[in-house]
CSV table of C-alpha atoms and ligand atoms in Angstrom, one decimal:
chain,number,residue,atom,x,y,z
A,14,MET,CA,0.0,0.0,0.0
A,15,SER,CA,1.2,3.5,-0.8
A,16,GLU,CA,2.5,5.9,1.9
A,17,ARG,CA,1.1,8.8,0.1
A,18,ALA,CA,-1.0,11.3,2.0
A,19,PRO,CA,-4.7,10.5,1.8
A,20,ILE,CA,-7.2,12.6,-0.1
A,21,ARG,CA,-9.4,14.1,2.6
A,22,VAL,CA,-13.2,14.1,1.9
A,23,GLY,CA,-15.7,16.5,3.4
A,24,MET,CA,-19.2,15.1,3.3
A,25,LEU,CA,-22.3,17.3,3.1
A,26,GLY,CA,-25.0,15.0,4.3
A,27,CYS,CA,-25.0,11.5,5.7
A,28,GLY,CA,-28.4,10.1,5.0
A,29,ASN,CA,-29.3,7.3,2.6
A,30,ILE,CA,-26.5,8.0,0.1
A,31,GLY,CA,-24.0,9.7,2.4
A,32,ALA,CA,-23.9,6.8,4.9
A,33,ALA,CA,-23.7,4.3,2.1
A,34,VAL,CA,-20.7,6.2,0.6
A,35,ALA,CA,-19.0,6.2,4.0
A,36,ARG,CA,-19.5,2.5,4.3
A,37,LEU,CA,-18.2,1.7,0.8
A,38,LEU,CA,-15.1,3.9,1.4
A,39,THR,CA,-14.4,1.8,4.6
A,40,ASP,CA,-15.4,-1.7,3.2
A,41,HIS,CA,-13.6,-1.3,-0.1
A,42,SER,CA,-10.8,0.8,1.2
A,43,SER,CA,-7.9,-1.3,-0.1
A,44,ASP,CA,-9.3,-1.6,-3.7
A,45,ILE,CA,-10.1,2.1,-3.7
A,46,GLU,CA,-6.6,3.0,-2.5
A,47,ARG,CA,-5.1,0.9,-5.3
A,48,ARG,CA,-7.4,2.5,-7.9
A,49,ALA,CA,-7.0,6.1,-6.7
A,50,GLY,CA,-3.3,5.8,-5.9
A,51,CYS,CA,-4.0,7.0,-2.4
A,52,ARG,CA,-6.4,6.5,0.5
A,53,LEU,CA,-9.7,8.4,0.6
A,54,GLU,CA,-10.6,9.4,4.1
A,55,ILE,CA,-13.7,11.2,5.4
A,56,VAL,CA,-12.5,13.9,7.7
A,57,ARG,CA,-15.6,16.0,8.2
A,58,VAL,CA,-19.4,15.4,7.9
A,59,ALA,CA,-22.2,17.9,8.0
A,60,VAL,CA,-25.7,16.7,9.0
A,61,ARG,CA,-28.7,18.5,10.4
A,62,ASN,CA,-28.5,16.5,13.6
A,63,PRO,CA,-25.0,15.4,14.6
A,64,ALA,CA,-26.3,13.6,17.7
A,65,VAL,CA,-27.9,10.9,15.6
A,66,GLU,CA,-25.8,7.7,15.4
A,67,ARG,CA,-25.2,7.0,11.7
A,68,GLY,CA,-23.6,3.5,12.0
A,69,VAL,CA,-20.7,4.5,9.6
A,70,GLY,CA,-17.8,3.9,12.0
A,71,LEU,CA,-16.7,7.6,12.1
A,72,PRO,CA,-15.7,9.3,15.4
A,73,ALA,CA,-18.4,11.7,16.7
A,74,ASP,CA,-16.1,14.7,16.6
A,75,ARG,CA,-16.0,14.6,12.8
A,76,PHE,CA,-19.7,15.5,12.6
A,77,THR,CA,-21.0,19.1,12.6
A,78,ALA,CA,-24.3,20.8,12.0
A,79,ASP,CA,-22.5,23.6,10.1
A,80,PRO,CA,-21.9,22.6,6.4
A,81,GLU,CA,-19.8,25.7,5.8
A,82,GLU,CA,-17.4,24.5,8.4
A,83,VAL,CA,-16.8,21.4,6.2
A,84,VAL,CA,-16.4,23.4,2.9
A,85,ASP,CA,-14.1,25.9,4.5
A,86,ASP,CA,-12.0,23.4,6.4
A,87,PRO,CA,-8.4,23.7,5.0
A,88,GLY,CA,-8.1,20.0,5.8
A,89,VAL,CA,-10.8,19.0,3.3
A,90,ASP,CA,-9.5,18.4,-0.3
A,91,VAL,CA,-12.8,17.2,-1.9
A,92,VAL,CA,-16.4,18.1,-1.1
A,93,CYS,CA,-19.1,15.4,-1.5
A,94,GLU,CA,-22.6,16.9,-1.6
A,95,VAL,CA,-25.4,14.5,-0.7
A,96,ILE,CA,-27.7,16.9,1.1
A,97,GLY,CA,-30.1,17.2,-1.9
A,98,GLY,CA,-32.4,20.0,-2.9
A,99,ILE,CA,-31.5,23.5,-4.1
A,100,GLU,CA,-30.4,25.4,-1.0
A,101,PRO,CA,-28.1,25.2,0.8
A,102,ALA,CA,-26.6,22.7,-1.6
A,103,ARG,CA,-26.2,25.2,-4.4
A,104,SER,CA,-24.4,27.8,-2.3
A,105,LEU,CA,-22.2,25.2,-0.6
A,106,ILE,CA,-21.1,23.7,-4.0
A,107,LEU,CA,-20.4,27.2,-5.4
A,108,ARG,CA,-18.4,28.1,-2.3
A,109,ALA,CA,-16.3,24.9,-2.5
A,110,LEU,CA,-15.6,25.3,-6.3
A,111,ARG,CA,-14.7,29.0,-5.8
A,112,ALA,CA,-12.2,27.8,-3.2
A,113,GLY,CA,-10.8,25.5,-5.8
A,114,LYS,CA,-12.1,22.3,-4.2
A,115,PRO,CA,-13.5,19.6,-6.5
A,116,VAL,CA,-17.1,18.6,-5.8
A,117,VAL,CA,-18.9,15.3,-6.3
A,118,THR,CA,-22.6,15.4,-6.1
A,119,ALA,CA,-25.7,13.2,-6.7
A,120,ASN,CA,-28.1,16.2,-6.8
A,121,LYS,CA,-30.2,15.9,-10.0
A,122,GLU,CA,-32.6,18.7,-9.0
A,123,LEU,CA,-29.7,21.2,-8.6
A,124,LEU,CA,-27.9,20.2,-11.8
A,125,ALA,CA,-31.1,20.2,-13.9
A,126,ASN,CA,-31.9,23.7,-12.8
A,127,PHE,CA,-28.6,25.4,-12.0
A,128,GLY,CA,-26.1,23.3,-14.0
A,129,ARG,CA,-24.7,26.2,-16.0
A,130,GLU,CA,-23.9,28.3,-13.0
A,131,LEU,CA,-22.2,25.4,-11.3
A,132,PHE,CA,-20.1,24.4,-14.3
A,133,ASP,CA,-19.1,28.0,-15.0
A,134,ALA,CA,-17.8,28.2,-11.4
A,135,ALA,CA,-16.0,24.8,-11.8
A,136,ASP,CA,-14.4,26.0,-15.1
A,137,GLU,CA,-13.4,29.3,-13.6
A,138,ALA,CA,-11.7,27.6,-10.7
A,139,GLY,CA,-10.3,24.7,-12.8
A,140,ALA,CA,-11.9,22.3,-10.3
A,141,ASP,CA,-13.8,19.1,-11.0
A,142,LEU,CA,-17.6,18.8,-10.7
A,143,ALA,CA,-18.6,15.1,-11.0
A,144,PHE,CA,-22.2,14.0,-10.9
A,145,GLU,CA,-22.5,10.3,-12.0
A,146,GLY,CA,-24.9,9.5,-9.1
A,147,SER,CA,-27.4,12.2,-10.2
A,148,VAL,CA,-28.9,10.3,-13.1
A,149,ALA,CA,-30.1,6.7,-12.8
A,150,GLY,CA,-28.3,6.1,-9.5
A,151,GLY,CA,-26.1,3.0,-9.9
A,152,ILE,CA,-26.1,2.9,-13.7
A,153,PRO,CA,-23.0,4.3,-15.2
A,154,LEU,CA,-24.3,6.8,-17.8
A,155,VAL,CA,-22.6,10.2,-17.4
A,156,ARG,CA,-19.0,9.1,-17.9
A,157,PRO,CA,-19.9,6.5,-20.6
A,158,MET,CA,-21.9,9.2,-22.5
A,159,LYS,CA,-19.3,11.9,-22.1
A,160,GLU,CA,-16.1,9.9,-22.4
A,161,SER,CA,-16.6,6.4,-23.9
A,162,LEU,CA,-19.0,7.8,-26.5
A,163,ALA,CA,-17.0,11.0,-27.2
A,164,GLY,CA,-16.6,9.9,-30.8
A,165,GLU,CA,-20.3,9.0,-31.2
A,166,ARG,CA,-23.2,11.2,-32.2
A,167,ILE,CA,-26.3,10.3,-30.1
A,168,VAL,CA,-29.5,10.9,-32.1
A,169,ARG,CA,-32.1,9.7,-29.7
A,170,LEU,CA,-32.5,8.6,-26.1
A,171,MET,CA,-35.4,6.8,-24.4
A,172,GLY,CA,-35.2,6.0,-20.7
A,173,ILE,CA,-37.1,4.5,-17.8
A,174,VAL,CA,-35.4,6.7,-15.2
A,175,ASN,CA,-37.8,6.6,-12.3
A,176,GLY,CA,-38.0,3.3,-10.3
A,177,THR,CA,-41.1,4.3,-8.3
A,178,THR,CA,-43.4,4.8,-11.4
A,179,ASN,CA,-41.9,1.7,-13.1
A,180,TYR,CA,-42.7,-0.4,-10.0
A,181,VAL,CA,-46.3,1.0,-9.9
A,182,LEU,CA,-46.9,0.3,-13.6
A,183,THR,CA,-45.4,-3.2,-13.3
A,184,ARG,CA,-47.9,-4.0,-10.5
A,185,MET,CA,-50.7,-2.6,-12.5
A,186,THR,CA,-49.7,-4.6,-15.6
A,187,GLU,CA,-48.7,-7.9,-14.1
A,188,ASP,CA,-51.1,-8.1,-11.1
A,189,GLY,CA,-54.0,-6.0,-12.3
A,190,MET,CA,-53.6,-3.7,-9.3
A,191,PRO,CA,-55.3,-0.3,-9.3
A,192,PHE,CA,-53.0,2.7,-9.3
A,193,GLY,CA,-53.6,3.6,-5.7
A,194,ASP,CA,-52.9,0.1,-4.4
A,195,ALA,CA,-49.8,-0.2,-6.4
A,196,LEU,CA,-48.5,3.1,-5.1
A,197,ALA,CA,-49.3,2.2,-1.5
A,198,GLN,CA,-47.3,-1.0,-2.0
A,199,ALA,CA,-44.4,1.0,-3.4
A,200,GLN,CA,-44.5,3.2,-0.3
A,201,GLN,CA,-44.6,0.1,2.0
A,202,LEU,CA,-41.5,-1.3,0.3
A,203,GLY,CA,-39.7,2.1,0.6
A,204,TYR,CA,-39.6,2.6,-3.2
A,205,ALA,CA,-41.9,5.7,-3.0
A,206,GLU,CA,-41.7,8.7,-0.7
A,207,ARG,CA,-44.6,9.5,1.7
A,208,ASP,CA,-45.3,12.5,-0.7
A,209,PRO,CA,-44.9,10.7,-4.0
A,210,THR,CA,-45.6,13.8,-6.2
A,211,ASP,CA,-42.1,14.2,-7.6
A,212,ASP,CA,-42.0,10.6,-8.9
A,213,VAL,CA,-45.7,10.1,-9.9
A,214,GLU,CA,-46.0,13.5,-11.7
A,215,GLY,CA,-42.8,13.0,-13.6
A,216,PHE,CA,-40.7,15.8,-12.0
A,217,ASP,CA,-37.9,13.5,-11.0
A,218,ALA,CA,-37.8,11.9,-14.5
A,219,ALA,CA,-37.9,15.4,-16.1
A,220,ALA,CA,-34.8,16.5,-14.1
A,221,LYS,CA,-32.9,13.4,-15.3
A,222,CYS,CA,-34.2,13.9,-18.8
A,223,ALA,CA,-32.8,17.4,-18.8
A,224,ILE,CA,-29.4,16.2,-17.6
A,225,LEU,CA,-29.2,13.4,-20.1
A,226,ALA,CA,-30.3,15.6,-23.0
A,227,SER,CA,-27.7,18.2,-22.1
A,228,ILE,CA,-24.9,15.5,-22.2
A,229,ALA,CA,-26.3,13.7,-25.3
A,230,PHE,CA,-26.8,16.8,-27.4
A,231,ASN,CA,-24.0,19.1,-26.1
A,232,ALA,CA,-26.6,21.8,-25.2
A,233,ARG,CA,-27.9,23.1,-21.9
A,234,VAL,CA,-31.4,21.8,-21.3
A,235,VAL,CA,-33.1,22.6,-18.0
A,236,ALA,CA,-35.9,20.8,-16.2
A,237,GLY,CA,-38.4,23.5,-17.2
A,238,ASP,CA,-37.8,22.7,-20.9
A,239,VAL,CA,-39.0,19.2,-20.5
A,240,TYR,CA,-42.7,18.5,-21.4
A,241,ARG,CA,-44.1,16.5,-18.5
A,242,GLU,CA,-47.0,14.2,-17.8
A,243,GLY,CA,-47.2,11.8,-14.8
A,244,ILE,CA,-48.8,8.3,-14.5
A,245,ALA,CA,-51.7,9.2,-12.2
A,246,GLY,CA,-54.1,9.1,-15.2
A,247,VAL,CA,-53.1,5.6,-16.4
A,248,SER,CA,-56.0,3.3,-15.8
A,249,GLY,CA,-56.5,-0.5,-15.7
A,250,GLU,CA,-58.5,-0.2,-18.9
A,251,ASP,CA,-55.5,1.5,-20.7
A,252,ILE,CA,-53.2,-1.3,-19.5
A,253,ARG,CA,-55.7,-4.0,-20.7
A,254,PHE,CA,-56.1,-2.4,-24.1
A,255,ALA,CA,-52.3,-1.8,-24.5
A,256,ARG,CA,-51.8,-5.5,-23.9
A,257,ARG,CA,-54.4,-6.4,-26.5
A,258,LEU,CA,-52.6,-4.2,-29.0
A,259,GLY,CA,-49.2,-5.7,-28.2
A,260,TYR,CA,-47.9,-2.8,-26.1
A,261,VAL,CA,-46.7,-2.1,-22.6
A,262,ILE,CA,-47.2,1.2,-20.8
A,263,LYS,CA,-44.1,2.8,-19.3
A,264,LEU,CA,-43.2,6.3,-18.1
A,265,ILE,CA,-40.5,7.2,-20.5
A,266,ALA,CA,-38.1,10.1,-20.8
A,267,PHE,CA,-37.5,10.9,-24.4
A,268,ALA,CA,-34.8,13.2,-25.8
A,269,GLU,CA,-34.0,13.6,-29.5
A,270,VAL,CA,-32.4,16.1,-31.8
A,271,GLU,CA,-33.9,17.0,-35.1
A,272,ASP,CA,-33.1,19.9,-37.5
A,273,GLY,CA,-30.8,21.2,-34.8
A,274,GLU,CA,-33.6,21.4,-32.2
A,275,VAL,CA,-33.8,19.4,-29.0
A,276,ALA,CA,-37.1,17.7,-28.1
A,277,VAL,CA,-37.4,16.6,-24.5
A,278,ARG,CA,-40.5,15.0,-22.9
A,279,VAL,CA,-41.5,12.7,-20.1
A,280,HIS,CA,-44.9,11.0,-20.3
A,281,PRO,CA,-46.5,7.6,-20.1
A,282,ALA,CA,-46.3,5.9,-23.5
A,283,MET,CA,-47.4,2.6,-25.1
A,284,ILE,CA,-44.3,0.9,-26.5
A,285,PRO,CA,-44.2,-2.4,-28.4
A,286,SER,CA,-43.9,-5.3,-26.0
A,287,ASP,CA,-40.8,-6.5,-27.8
A,288,HIS,CA,-39.0,-3.2,-27.3
A,289,PRO,CA,-35.9,-3.7,-25.0
A,290,LEU,CA,-37.4,-1.1,-22.5
A,291,ALA,CA,-40.6,-3.2,-22.2
A,292,ALA,CA,-38.6,-5.9,-20.4
A,293,VAL,CA,-37.5,-3.4,-17.7
A,294,ARG,CA,-39.7,-4.4,-14.7
A,295,GLU,CA,-40.2,-3.7,-11.0
A,296,ASN,CA,-38.2,-0.6,-9.8
A,297,LEU,CA,-35.3,-1.1,-12.3
A,298,ASN,CA,-34.2,1.6,-14.7
A,299,ALA,CA,-32.8,1.6,-18.2
A,300,VAL,CA,-31.6,4.1,-20.8
A,301,PHE,CA,-31.7,3.2,-24.4
A,302,LEU,CA,-29.5,5.3,-26.7
A,303,GLU,CA,-29.3,5.3,-30.5
A,304,GLY,CA,-25.9,6.3,-31.8
A,305,ALA,CA,-25.2,7.2,-35.4
A,306,ALA,CA,-22.2,4.8,-35.4
A,307,SER,CA,-23.0,2.2,-32.7
A,308,GLY,CA,-26.7,1.9,-33.3
A,309,PRO,CA,-28.7,0.8,-30.2
A,310,LEU,CA,-27.0,0.8,-26.7
A,311,MET,CA,-28.8,0.0,-23.5
A,312,PHE,CA,-27.8,0.7,-19.9
A,313,TYR,CA,-29.8,-1.2,-17.3
A,314,GLY,CA,-29.7,-1.4,-13.6
A,315,ARG,CA,-30.7,0.0,-10.2
A,316,GLY,CA,-31.5,3.6,-10.7
A,317,ALA,CA,-31.8,4.5,-7.0
A,318,GLY,CA,-31.1,3.3,-3.5
A,319,GLY,CA,-28.3,3.9,-1.1
A,320,ALA,CA,-25.7,1.3,-2.2
A,321,PRO,CA,-26.1,1.6,-6.0
A,322,THR,CA,-26.0,5.4,-5.9
A,323,ALA,CA,-23.1,5.4,-3.5
A,324,ALA,CA,-21.1,3.1,-5.8
A,325,ALA,CA,-21.5,5.8,-8.5
A,326,VAL,CA,-20.5,8.6,-6.0
A,327,VAL,CA,-17.5,6.6,-4.9
A,328,GLY,CA,-16.5,6.1,-8.6
A,329,ASP,CA,-16.5,9.9,-9.0
A,330,LEU,CA,-14.5,10.4,-5.7
A,331,VAL,CA,-11.9,8.0,-7.0
A,332,ALA,CA,-11.7,9.9,-10.4
A,333,VAL,CA,-11.5,13.3,-8.7
A,334,ALA,CA,-8.9,12.0,-6.2
A,335,ARG,CA,-6.7,10.7,-9.0
A,336,ASN,CA,-6.9,14.1,-10.7
A,337,LEU,CA,-5.8,15.8,-7.5
A,338,ARG,CA,-3.0,13.3,-6.9
A,339,TRP,CA,-1.7,13.0,-10.5
A,340,GLY,CA,-2.9,16.1,-12.2
A,341,GLY,CA,-5.6,16.3,-14.9
A,342,ARG,CA,-9.3,17.2,-14.9
A,343,GLU,CA,-12.6,15.5,-15.6
A,344,MET,CA,-14.2,16.5,-18.8
A,345,GLY,CA,-16.1,19.6,-17.7
A,346,CYS,CA,-19.3,21.0,-19.2
A,347,THR,CA,-19.9,19.8,-22.7
A,348,CYS,CA,-22.9,22.2,-23.4
A,349,TYR,CA,-21.0,24.1,-26.1
A,350,GLU,CA,-23.9,24.3,-28.6
A,351,GLU,CA,-27.0,26.5,-28.5
A,352,ARG,CA,-30.1,24.6,-29.5
A,353,ARG,CA,-33.7,25.6,-29.4
A,354,VAL,CA,-36.2,23.4,-27.6
A,355,ARG,CA,-38.9,22.2,-30.0
A,356,PRO,CA,-42.4,23.0,-28.8
A,357,MET,CA,-44.5,20.0,-28.0
A,358,ASP,CA,-47.3,20.9,-30.4
A,359,ARG,CA,-44.8,20.1,-33.2
A,360,HIS,CA,-44.2,16.6,-31.9
A,361,GLU,CA,-45.4,13.7,-34.0
A,362,SER,CA,-46.4,10.2,-32.9
A,363,GLN,CA,-49.2,7.7,-33.0
A,364,TYR,CA,-51.9,8.1,-30.4
A,365,TYR,CA,-54.2,5.8,-28.5
A,366,LEU,CA,-57.6,7.2,-27.5
A,367,LEU,CA,-60.3,5.6,-25.4
A,368,LEU,CA,-63.7,7.2,-25.8
A,369,GLU,CA,-67.0,6.5,-24.0
A,370,ALA,CA,-69.8,6.9,-26.6
A,371,VAL,CA,-73.4,5.9,-27.2
A,372,ASP,CA,-73.9,3.0,-29.5
A,373,ARG,CA,-76.2,4.4,-32.2
A,374,PRO,CA,-76.1,4.4,-36.0
A,375,GLY,CA,-74.0,7.4,-37.2
A,376,VAL,CA,-71.9,7.7,-34.1
A,377,LEU,CA,-68.7,6.4,-35.7
A,378,ALA,CA,-69.2,8.7,-38.7
A,379,LYS,CA,-69.3,11.7,-36.3
A,380,VAL,CA,-66.3,10.5,-34.4
A,381,ALA,CA,-64.4,9.9,-37.6
A,382,GLY,CA,-65.4,13.3,-38.8
A,383,ALA,CA,-63.6,15.0,-35.9
A,384,PHE,CA,-60.4,13.1,-36.8
A,385,GLY,CA,-60.8,13.9,-40.5
A,386,GLU,CA,-61.3,17.6,-40.0
A,387,ASN,CA,-58.0,17.8,-38.1
A,388,GLN,CA,-56.1,15.7,-40.6
A,389,VAL,CA,-55.6,12.9,-38.1
A,390,SER,CA,-55.9,9.5,-39.8
A,391,ILE,CA,-57.3,6.5,-37.9
A,392,LYS,CA,-55.3,3.3,-38.1
A,393,GLU,CA,-57.4,1.0,-36.0
A,394,VAL,CA,-60.7,1.2,-34.2
A,395,TRP,CA,-62.8,-1.2,-32.2
A,396,GLN,CA,-65.8,-1.2,-29.9
A,397,GLU,CA,-66.4,-2.8,-26.5
A,398,GLY,CA,-69.9,-3.0,-25.0
A,399,GLY,CA,-73.0,-1.2,-26.3
A,400,GLY,CA,-75.9,0.9,-25.4
A,401,GLU,CA,-75.3,4.3,-23.7
A,402,GLU,CA,-71.7,3.3,-22.5
A,403,ALA,CA,-69.8,1.7,-25.4
A,404,LEU,CA,-66.1,2.0,-25.3
A,405,LEU,CA,-64.3,3.0,-28.5
A,406,VAL,CA,-60.6,2.3,-28.7
A,407,MET,CA,-58.8,4.1,-31.5
A,408,ILE,CA,-55.2,4.1,-32.7
A,409,THR,CA,-54.1,6.8,-35.1
A,410,HIS,CA,-51.4,6.8,-37.7
A,411,ARG,CA,-48.6,9.2,-37.0
A,412,ALA,CA,-50.1,12.6,-36.4
A,413,ASN,CA,-49.1,16.0,-35.2
A,414,GLU,CA,-49.6,16.7,-31.5
A,415,GLY,CA,-51.3,20.1,-32.1
A,416,ALA,CA,-53.8,18.4,-34.5
A,417,LEU,CA,-54.4,15.6,-32.1
A,418,GLN,CA,-55.2,18.0,-29.3
A,419,ARG,CA,-57.7,19.9,-31.5
A,420,THR,CA,-59.3,16.5,-32.4
A,421,VAL,CA,-59.6,15.7,-28.7
A,422,SER,CA,-61.4,19.0,-28.0
A,423,ASP,CA,-63.7,18.5,-31.0
A,424,LEU,CA,-64.5,15.0,-29.7
A,425,ARG,CA,-65.4,16.4,-26.3
A,426,ALA,CA,-67.8,18.7,-27.9
A,427,LEU,CA,-69.7,15.9,-29.7
A,428,ASP,CA,-73.1,15.0,-28.1
A,429,VAL,CA,-72.5,11.3,-28.9
A,430,VAL,CA,-69.2,11.2,-26.9
A,431,SER,CA,-69.8,11.2,-23.2
A,432,ALA,CA,-66.1,11.1,-22.3
A,433,VAL,CA,-62.6,11.1,-23.7
A,434,LYS,CA,-61.3,8.7,-21.1
A,435,SER,CA,-57.6,8.5,-22.2
A,436,VAL,CA,-55.2,9.9,-24.7
A,437,MET,CA,-51.7,8.3,-24.8
A,438,ARG,CA,-48.8,8.4,-27.2
A,439,VAL,CA,-47.8,5.2,-28.9
A,440,GLU,CA,-44.1,5.3,-29.5
A,441,GLY,CA,-41.7,3.2,-31.5
A,442,ALA,CA,-44.3,1.3,-33.5
A,443,GLU,CA,-44.7,3.0,-37.0
B,508,NAP,N1,-32.0,8.1,-2.2
B,508,NAP,C1,-31.7,7.7,-3.5
B,508,NAP,O1,-32.0,6.6,-3.9
B,508,NAP,C2,-31.0,8.7,-4.4
B,508,NAP,C3,-30.7,8.3,-5.7
B,508,NAP,C4,-30.0,9.1,-6.6
B,508,NAP,C5,-29.6,10.4,-6.2
B,508,NAP,N2,-30.0,10.8,-4.9
B,508,NAP,C6,-29.7,12.1,-4.5
B,508,NAP,O2,-28.7,12.1,-3.4
B,508,NAP,C7,-28.9,13.2,-2.6
B,508,NAP,C8,-29.1,12.7,-1.1
B,508,NAP,O3,-30.3,11.9,-1.1
B,508,NAP,P1,-30.5,11.0,0.2
B,508,NAP,O4,-31.6,10.0,-0.2
B,508,NAP,O5,-29.3,10.5,0.8
B,508,NAP,O6,-31.2,12.1,1.2
B,508,NAP,P2,-31.4,12.0,2.8
B,508,NAP,O7,-31.4,10.6,3.2
B,508,NAP,O8,-32.6,12.9,3.1
B,508,NAP,O9,-30.1,12.6,3.4
B,508,NAP,C9,-29.8,14.0,3.4
B,508,NAP,C10,-28.7,14.3,4.4
B,508,NAP,O10,-28.4,15.7,4.3
B,508,NAP,C11,-28.4,16.2,5.7
B,508,NAP,N3,-28.8,17.6,5.6
B,508,NAP,C12,-30.0,18.1,5.0
B,508,NAP,N4,-30.0,19.4,5.1
B,508,NAP,C13,-28.9,19.8,5.7
B,508,NAP,C14,-28.3,21.0,6.1
B,508,NAP,N5,-29.0,22.2,5.9
B,508,NAP,N6,-27.1,21.0,6.7
B,508,NAP,C15,-26.4,19.9,6.9
B,508,NAP,N7,-26.9,18.7,6.6
B,508,NAP,C16,-28.1,18.6,6.0
B,508,NAP,C17,-29.3,15.3,6.4
B,508,NAP,O11,-29.0,15.4,7.8
B,508,NAP,P3,-29.9,14.6,8.9
B,508,NAP,O12,-29.6,13.1,8.6
B,508,NAP,O13,-29.4,15.0,10.2
B,508,NAP,O14,-31.3,14.9,8.6
B,508,NAP,C18,-29.0,14.0,5.8
B,508,NAP,O15,-27.9,13.4,6.5
B,508,NAP,C19,-30.1,14.0,-3.2
B,508,NAP,O16,-29.7,15.0,-4.0
B,508,NAP,C20,-30.9,12.9,-4.0
B,508,NAP,O17,-31.6,13.5,-5.0
B,508,NAP,C21,-30.7,10.0,-4.0
């Protein structure tokens, strides 16, 4: 083992991820030392409540409730931010970078909203800002996309990047559970927060989509650029009809570049049941990339959780420590192109619609008329039931989103249609 001085890590946070990072650094210390070329030692830890025992084998005097003390400590070489949220994480990271200290973070919310500011500060100081843990937890994506695929041109990306919603949709699909029961089960198993809004409404996936799109297309995309719909509106009927049509419903983050513009969106979608992402079940994540040279590439694994995310954070700590020890820098911000974000009403895909309509002669003609007037062409239609509450299931050919939305409002105005129960995009089929 080397006699070199250790790289001294200051931790901001010691919750799920922070404690798992501390344990990995201890449990794998000898491998880490060989890979980094020196020991990595946690010398200071900021938490809200230092009196709480963390079970990470660090002496009590290393804990403090003042995170600035950690950042400012001249004995800290690297800052590892796993507090989460925007503030104080943002100010603390900026403070560390401006003092020339490299930062490792797993904070997707911060990067997806303030990435530019943070990377500018990192570049100005010539310090590393590494963030592998911020997208899809334990799945290596940031470094492979930035470095291993530096010679590649990524044209499209589709990802299941939220484990909670994938778990809920899996239970609904495989066990026929209603949405509420599946979500309650996810909460019992610790896959969903007590307030599941961020996951269920797609905010978490949108933040990750923004980060992935920024890396894939070399242009800054922020969370607010991402069109977003959650899964609360997905019904058992939708799942049943999807299966009959040969599809699976998943919450998907899409990012693509077309005519120099970036299109970014997160929404439930029907994808063909033989698509590689259809096989991603339970709370697992996967990102499917299409490279101009390599073709399809898929990254699959645990997208969250203490140990998987900590493994990604420790990987960054080793890379940053090597740079400190031997010189060199991580590839910094790669958002060197300016790209416009394509508005959603210019999006095109196939659509699935579920209508409740009365079963009378002439109804189909009226419904078809609403589609025809908006230049949306119907690929398939069938009816279930009859009388006053017949269900009409319709799949369109590829259509423009704006035209489809106009069709939906025209359908709602028809006296023969009592409800437009669902509208969902069908992707990857035509
Ligand atoms: N959990 C996951 O599966 C996962 C996956 C990928 C990325 N991430 C990201 O990793 C980060 C951390 O997540 P987590 O699940 O570990 O969160 P967590 O369990 O809530 O831990 C947060 C830690 O930060 C400390 N803290 C909060 N505010 C503080 C303040 N003002 N000053 C000092 N310490 C403060 C807390 O102290 P106390 O313990 O005393 O309250 C706690 O130790 C977040 O950015 C999250 O998005 C998490």
